[in-house]
PDB file of C-alpha atoms in Angstrom:
ATOM      1  CA  ASP M 212     -17.226   6.264  17.425  1.00  0.00           C
ATOM      2  CA  ILE M 213     -17.645   2.452  17.151  1.00  0.00           C
ATOM      3  CA  GLY M 214     -14.410   1.782  18.844  1.00  0.00           C
ATOM      4  CA  SER M 215     -12.895  -1.138  17.659  1.00  0.00           C
ATOM      5  CA  ARG M 216     -16.157  -2.900  16.688  1.00  0.00           C
ATOM      6  CA  ALA M 217     -15.667  -4.071  13.260  1.00  0.00           C
ATOM      7  CA  PRO M 218     -17.428  -1.258  10.432  1.00  0.00           C
ATOM      8  CA  THR M 219     -19.024  -3.475   8.124  1.00  0.00           C
ATOM      9  CA  PRO M 220     -22.664  -3.911  10.034  1.00  0.00           C
ATOM     10  CA  TYR M 221     -22.587  -0.260  10.731  1.00  0.00           C
ATOM     11  CA  GLU M 222     -22.200   0.427   6.993  1.00  0.00           C
ATOM     12  CA  ASP M 223     -24.234  -1.934   5.338  1.00  0.00           C
ATOM     13  CA  ALA M 224     -27.174  -0.947   7.786  1.00  0.00           C
ATOM     14  CA  LEU M 225     -26.580   3.130   7.131  1.00  0.00           C
ATOM     15  CA  PHE M 226     -27.056   2.353   3.337  1.00  0.00           C
ATOM     16  CA  GLY M 227     -29.949   0.585   3.997  1.00  0.00           C
ATOM     17  CA  LEU M 228     -31.367   3.062   5.877  1.00  0.00           C
ATOM     18  CA  GLY M 229     -30.345   5.563   3.078  1.00  0.00           C
ATOM     19  CA  ALA M 230     -27.322   7.046   3.157  1.00  0.00           C
ATOM     20  CA  VAL M 231     -25.865   8.422   0.396  1.00  0.00           C
ATOM     21  CA  SER M 232     -22.189   8.132   1.356  1.00  0.00           C
ATOM     22  CA  VAL M 233     -20.497   6.243   4.387  1.00  0.00           C
ATOM     23  CA  THR M 234     -17.067   7.240   5.772  1.00  0.00           C
ATOM     24  CA  LEU M 235     -14.864   5.761   7.637  1.00  0.00           C
ATOM     25  CA  GLU M 236     -12.199   7.920   9.962  1.00  0.00           C
ATOM     26  CA  ASP M 237      -9.612   6.949  12.435  1.00  0.00           C
ATOM     27  CA  ALA M 238     -10.821   8.256  15.736  1.00  0.00           C
ATOM     28  CA  ALA M 239      -7.334   8.385  17.591  1.00  0.00           C
ATOM     29  CA  ASP M 240      -4.517   9.503  15.168  1.00  0.00           C
ATOM     30  CA  ASP M 241      -3.490   5.832  14.538  1.00  0.00           C
ATOM     31  CA  PRO M 242      -1.408   5.678  11.146  1.00  0.00           C
ATOM     32  CA  VAL M 243      -2.123   2.954   8.964  1.00  0.00           C
ATOM     33  CA  LEU M 244       1.315   1.971   6.862  1.00  0.00           C
ATOM     34  CA  GLU M 245       1.457   0.463   3.769  1.00  0.00           C
ATOM     35  CA  PRO M 246      -0.365  -3.202   3.814  1.00  0.00           C
ATOM     36  CA  ALA M 247       0.090  -6.461   2.372  1.00  0.00           C
ATOM     37  CA  PRO M 248      -1.434  -6.628  -1.284  1.00  0.00           C
ATOM     38  CA  GLY M 249      -4.957  -7.592  -1.316  1.00  0.00           C
ATOM     39  CA  ALA M 250      -5.345  -6.421   2.483  1.00  0.00           C
ATOM     40  CA  THR M 251      -7.569  -3.584   3.538  1.00  0.00           C
ATOM     41  CA  PRO M 252      -6.202  -2.289   6.941  1.00  0.00           C
ATOM     42  CA  LEU M 253      -8.198  -0.069   9.102  1.00  0.00           C
ATOM     43  CA  TRP M 254      -7.254   1.504  12.394  1.00  0.00           C
ATOM     44  CA  PRO M 255      -7.362   0.148  15.852  1.00  0.00           C
ATOM     45  CA  THR M 256     -10.808   2.464  16.512  1.00  0.00           C
ATOM     46  CA  VAL M 257     -13.383   3.769  13.941  1.00  0.00           C
ATOM     47  CA  ILE M 258     -15.645   6.840  13.690  1.00  0.00           C
ATOM     48  CA  VAL M 259     -18.450   5.877  10.954  1.00  0.00           C
ATOM     49  CA  LYS M 260     -19.978   9.085   9.377  1.00  0.00           C
ATOM     50  CA  ALA M 261     -22.949   8.936   6.879  1.00  0.00           C
ATOM     51  CA  LEU M 262     -24.036  11.558   4.818  1.00  0.00           C
ATOM     52  CA  PHE M 263     -28.045  11.578   4.442  1.00  0.00           C
ATOM     53  CA  GLY M 264     -30.291  13.779   2.404  1.00  0.00           C
ATOM     54  CA  ALA M 265     -31.636  17.254   3.848  1.00  0.00           C
ATOM     55  CA  ASP M 266     -35.400  15.428   3.727  1.00  0.00           C
ATOM     56  CA  THR M 267     -34.225  12.910   5.826  1.00  0.00           C
ATOM     57  CA  ASP M 268     -36.433  12.822   9.305  1.00  0.00           C
ATOM     58  CA  ALA M 269     -33.378  12.848  11.925  1.00  0.00           C
ATOM     59  CA  ALA M 270     -35.721  11.637  14.773  1.00  0.00           C
ATOM     60  CA  ALA M 271     -36.686   8.529  12.577  1.00  0.00           C
ATOM     61  CA  LEU M 272     -33.187   7.858  11.574  1.00  0.00           C
ATOM     62  CA  ALA M 273     -31.874   7.987  15.287  1.00  0.00           C
ATOM     63  CA  ARG M 274     -34.480   5.307  16.377  1.00  0.00           C
ATOM     64  CA  ALA M 275     -33.900   3.287  13.575  1.00  0.00           C
ATOM     65  CA  ILE M 276     -30.160   2.655  14.096  1.00  0.00           C
ATOM     66  CA  GLU M 277     -30.697   2.697  18.055  1.00  0.00           C
ATOM     67  CA  GLU M 278     -32.997  -0.161  17.377  1.00  0.00           C
ATOM     68  CA  THR M 279     -30.268  -2.032  14.888  1.00  0.00           C
ATOM     69  CA  PHE M 280     -27.026  -1.444  17.268  1.00  0.00           C
ATOM     70  CA  PRO M 281     -29.002  -1.549  20.529  1.00  0.00           C
ATOM     71  CA  ASP M 282     -25.574  -1.662  22.477  1.00  0.00           C
ATOM     72  CA  GLY M 283     -24.015   0.483  19.905  1.00  0.00           C
ATOM     73  CA  PRO M 284     -22.963   4.098  20.338  1.00  0.00           C
ATOM     74  CA  ARG M 285     -25.793   6.915  20.143  1.00  0.00           C
ATOM     75  CA  PRO M 286     -25.882   8.637  16.523  1.00  0.00           C
ATOM     76  CA  ARG M 287     -24.728  12.280  16.649  1.00  0.00           C
ATOM     77  CA  PHE M 288     -26.313  14.812  13.910  1.00  0.00           C
ATOM     78  CA  GLU M 289     -25.176  17.803  12.474  1.00  0.00           C
ATOM     79  CA  THR M 290     -26.764  19.924   9.513  1.00  0.00           C
ATOM     80  CA  LEU M 291     -24.535  20.716   6.718  1.00  0.00           C
ATOM     81  CA  GLY M 292     -25.092  24.105   4.595  1.00  0.00           C
ATOM     82  CA  ASP M 293     -25.532  23.453   1.096  1.00  0.00           C
ATOM     83  CA  LYS M 294     -22.590  24.047  -1.194  1.00  0.00           C
ATOM     84  CA  ALA M 295     -21.171  23.268  -4.095  1.00  0.00           C
ATOM     85  CA  TRP M 296     -19.266  20.469  -2.297  1.00  0.00           C
ATOM     86  CA  GLU M 297     -17.227  18.707  -5.160  1.00  0.00           C
ATOM     87  CA  ARG M 298     -15.665  22.810  -5.700  1.00  0.00           C
ATOM     88  CA  GLU M 299     -14.946  23.324  -1.943  1.00  0.00           C
ATOM     89  CA  TRP M 300     -11.605  21.902  -2.262  1.00  0.00           C
ATOM     90  CA  LEU M 301     -10.846  24.604  -4.330  1.00  0.00           C
ATOM     91  CA  LYS M 302     -10.512  27.416  -1.426  1.00  0.00           C
ATOM     92  CA  ASP M 303      -7.291  25.665  -0.761  1.00  0.00           C
ATOM     93  CA  PHE M 304      -5.552  24.979  -3.981  1.00  0.00           C
ATOM     94  CA  HIS M 305      -3.285  27.275  -5.278  1.00  0.00           C
ATOM     95  CA  PRO M 306      -0.853  27.309  -8.288  1.00  0.00           C
ATOM     96  CA  MET M 307       1.931  24.948  -7.367  1.00  0.00           C
ATOM     97  CA  ARG M 308       5.261  24.361  -8.901  1.00  0.00           C
ATOM     98  CA  PHE M 309       7.134  20.909  -9.857  1.00  0.00           C
ATOM     99  CA  GLY M 310      10.673  21.291 -10.787  1.00  0.00           C
ATOM    100  CA  ARG M 311      11.996  23.788 -12.734  1.00  0.00           C
ATOM    101  CA  ARG M 312       9.163  25.431 -15.158  1.00  0.00           C
ATOM    102  CA  LEU M 313       6.400  22.856 -14.461  1.00  0.00           C
ATOM    103  CA  TRP M 314       3.301  24.714 -12.591  1.00  0.00           C
ATOM    104  CA  VAL M 315      -0.357  23.354 -11.719  1.00  0.00           C
ATOM    105  CA  CYS M 316      -2.799  26.106 -11.882  1.00  0.00           C
ATOM    106  CA  PRO M 317      -6.453  25.466 -10.809  1.00  0.00           C
ATOM    107  CA  GLY M 318      -9.015  27.103 -12.417  1.00  0.00           C
ATOM    108  CA  GLY M 319      -7.178  29.173 -14.813  1.00  0.00           C
ATOM    109  CA  MET M 320      -5.068  30.656 -11.641  1.00  0.00           C
ATOM    110  CA  PRO M 321      -1.922  32.499 -13.073  1.00  0.00           C
ATOM    111  CA  ALA M 322       1.158  30.590 -12.571  1.00  0.00           C
ATOM    112  CA  PRO M 323       3.888  33.182 -10.615  1.00  0.00           C
ATOM    113  CA  ASP M 324       6.627  32.541 -13.390  1.00  0.00           C
ATOM    114  CA  PRO M 325       5.824  34.123 -16.675  1.00  0.00           C
ATOM    115  CA  ASP M 326       8.072  31.399 -18.487  1.00  0.00           C
ATOM    116  CA  ALA M 327       6.195  28.512 -16.590  1.00  0.00           C
ATOM    117  CA  ILE M 328       4.709  25.365 -18.498  1.00  0.00           C
ATOM    118  CA  ARG M 329       1.441  25.258 -17.120  1.00  0.00           C
ATOM    119  CA  ILE M 330      -1.389  23.108 -16.604  1.00  0.00           C
ATOM    120  CA  ASP M 331      -4.634  24.207 -16.139  1.00  0.00           C
ATOM    121  CA  LEU M 332      -6.252  21.838 -13.920  1.00  0.00           C
ATOM    122  CA  ASP M 333      -9.700  20.804 -12.583  1.00  0.00           C
ATOM    123  CA  PRO M 334      -9.755  17.386 -11.304  1.00  0.00           C
ATOM    124  CA  GLY M 335     -13.385  17.404 -10.830  1.00  0.00           C
ATOM    125  CA  LEU M 336     -14.526  13.999  -8.641  1.00  0.00           C
ATOM    126  CA  ALA M 337     -11.418  12.301  -9.913  1.00  0.00           C
ATOM    127  CA  PHE M 338      -8.262  11.733  -8.131  1.00  0.00           C
ATOM    128  CA  GLY M 339      -4.784  13.850  -9.254  1.00  0.00           C
ATOM    129  CA  THR M 340      -3.919  17.407  -8.363  1.00  0.00           C
ATOM    130  CA  GLY M 341      -0.434  17.173  -7.083  1.00  0.00           C
ATOM    131  CA  THR M 342      -0.659  17.150  -3.960  1.00  0.00           C
ATOM    132  CA  HIS M 343       0.071  13.709  -3.287  1.00  0.00           C
ATOM    133  CA  PRO M 344       3.654  12.693  -2.866  1.00  0.00           C
ATOM    134  CA  THR M 345       3.908  10.148  -5.944  1.00  0.00           C
ATOM    135  CA  THR M 346       2.069  12.670  -8.234  1.00  0.00           C
ATOM    136  CA  ALA M 347       4.574  15.262  -7.161  1.00  0.00           C
ATOM    137  CA  LEU M 348       7.703  12.695  -7.738  1.00  0.00           C
ATOM    138  CA  CYS M 349       6.094  11.635 -11.419  1.00  0.00           C
ATOM    139  CA  LEU M 350       5.715  15.430 -11.997  1.00  0.00           C
ATOM    140  CA  GLU M 351       9.223  16.692 -11.019  1.00  0.00           C
ATOM    141  CA  TRP M 352      10.488  14.057 -12.614  1.00  0.00           C
ATOM    142  CA  LEU M 353       8.775  14.437 -16.227  1.00  0.00           C
ATOM    143  CA  ASP M 354       9.946  18.262 -15.889  1.00  0.00           C
ATOM    144  CA  ALA M 355      13.526  17.165 -15.648  1.00  0.00           C
ATOM    145  CA  GLN M 356      13.605  14.890 -18.770  1.00  0.00           C
ATOM    146  CA  ASP M 357      13.523  15.448 -22.364  1.00  0.00           C
ATOM    147  CA  VAL M 358      10.317  13.948 -23.626  1.00  0.00           C
ATOM    148  CA  ARG M 359       9.685  15.772 -26.905  1.00  0.00           C
ATOM    149  CA  ASN M 360       8.870  13.426 -29.623  1.00  0.00           C
ATOM    150  CA  ARG M 361       8.665  10.310 -27.039  1.00  0.00           C
ATOM    151  CA  ARG M 362       5.697   8.554 -26.260  1.00  0.00           C
ATOM    152  CA  VAL M 363       3.685   9.105 -22.382  1.00  0.00           C
ATOM    153  CA  VAL M 364       1.659   6.658 -20.602  1.00  0.00           C
ATOM    154  CA  ASP M 365      -0.394   7.967 -17.675  1.00  0.00           C
ATOM    155  CA  TYR M 366      -1.724   5.012 -16.477  1.00  0.00           C
ATOM    156  CA  GLY M 367      -4.197   5.103 -13.517  1.00  0.00           C
ATOM    157  CA  CYS M 368      -4.666   8.697 -15.132  1.00  0.00           C
ATOM    158  CA  GLY M 369      -7.459  10.227 -12.303  1.00  0.00           C
ATOM    159  CA  SER M 370      -7.465  14.050 -13.551  1.00  0.00           C
ATOM    160  CA  GLY M 371      -4.953  13.251 -16.345  1.00  0.00           C
ATOM    161  CA  ILE M 372      -2.466  15.359 -15.121  1.00  0.00           C
ATOM    162  CA  LEU M 373       0.785  13.364 -15.720  1.00  0.00           C
ATOM    163  CA  ALA M 374      -0.588  13.049 -19.270  1.00  0.00           C
ATOM    164  CA  ILE M 375      -1.378  16.491 -19.615  1.00  0.00           C
ATOM    165  CA  ALA M 376       1.819  17.066 -18.214  1.00  0.00           C
ATOM    166  CA  GLY M 377       3.816  15.275 -20.720  1.00  0.00           C
ATOM    167  CA  ALA M 378       1.887  16.495 -23.673  1.00  0.00           C
ATOM    168  CA  ARG M 379       2.852  20.048 -22.196  1.00  0.00           C
ATOM    169  CA  LEU M 380       6.480  19.129 -22.176  1.00  0.00           C
ATOM    170  CA  GLY M 381       6.165  18.003 -25.677  1.00  0.00           C
ATOM    171  CA  ALA M 382       5.711  14.333 -26.105  1.00  0.00           C
ATOM    172  CA  SER M 383       4.482  13.408 -29.610  1.00  0.00           C
ATOM    173  CA  SER M 384       1.915  10.452 -28.160  1.00  0.00           C
ATOM    174  CA  VAL M 385       0.061  10.739 -24.631  1.00  0.00           C
ATOM    175  CA  ARG M 386      -1.828   7.772 -23.424  1.00  0.00           C
ATOM    176  CA  ALA M 387      -4.006   8.520 -20.273  1.00  0.00           C
ATOM    177  CA  VAL M 388      -5.615   5.123 -19.038  1.00  0.00           C
ATOM    178  CA  ASP M 389      -8.227   4.427 -16.045  1.00  0.00           C
ATOM    179  CA  ILE M 390     -10.929   2.193 -14.976  1.00  0.00           C
ATOM    180  CA  ASP M 391     -12.807   5.164 -13.086  1.00  0.00           C
ATOM    181  CA  PRO M 392     -15.215   6.807 -15.662  1.00  0.00           C
ATOM    182  CA  GLN M 393     -14.918   9.731 -13.303  1.00  0.00           C
ATOM    183  CA  ALA M 394     -11.560   9.636 -13.840  1.00  0.00           C
ATOM    184  CA  LEU M 395     -11.728   9.428 -17.707  1.00  0.00           C
ATOM    185  CA  ILE M 396     -14.130  12.387 -18.085  1.00  0.00           C
ATOM    186  CA  ALA M 397     -12.080  14.546 -15.572  1.00  0.00           C
ATOM    187  CA  THR M 398      -9.001  13.677 -18.066  1.00  0.00           C
ATOM    188  CA  PHE M 399     -10.768  14.484 -21.048  1.00  0.00           C
ATOM    189  CA  ASP M 400     -12.108  17.728 -19.864  1.00  0.00           C
ATOM    190  CA  ASN M 401      -8.786  18.774 -18.505  1.00  0.00           C
TER     191      ASN M 401
END
């Protein structure tokens, strides 16, 4: 917990020490509301977490962090078990209904409604499962529209969920666009 200190020096130092990833988390349960354009707000107090490879010497890493930030918080270490972390989220992902007939189903799970229009979805490392409110609202809106013989654009496609919904609902043409290469891979795979 770095409190109200600026996190950038910690992020930079941890990456410099070989971190695979660095995550900033809210230390107290303070909301970050809609920021102004171009603003990147953070919480008043922040926790910095870093992920290192299993072969990292924790004692040497702790010494290096303490030397870099002698007045900073002492690092704590936790060993994570080896898992397919990119798949771990699936344990909590179940078929979800959007609107009257549209169902998003992970990993080939069946939809409870036999007349459902199914979207078989595996977002991989991309954003988009239908759980985010804006995605859910778009899916509900699409379900309520007659998109047959219409064109659909999924701009910022992530997993391709909205593009796939448009196609499954009968759109004559669907375009999926994103700047994230992982999103394009996931959309293509889905």
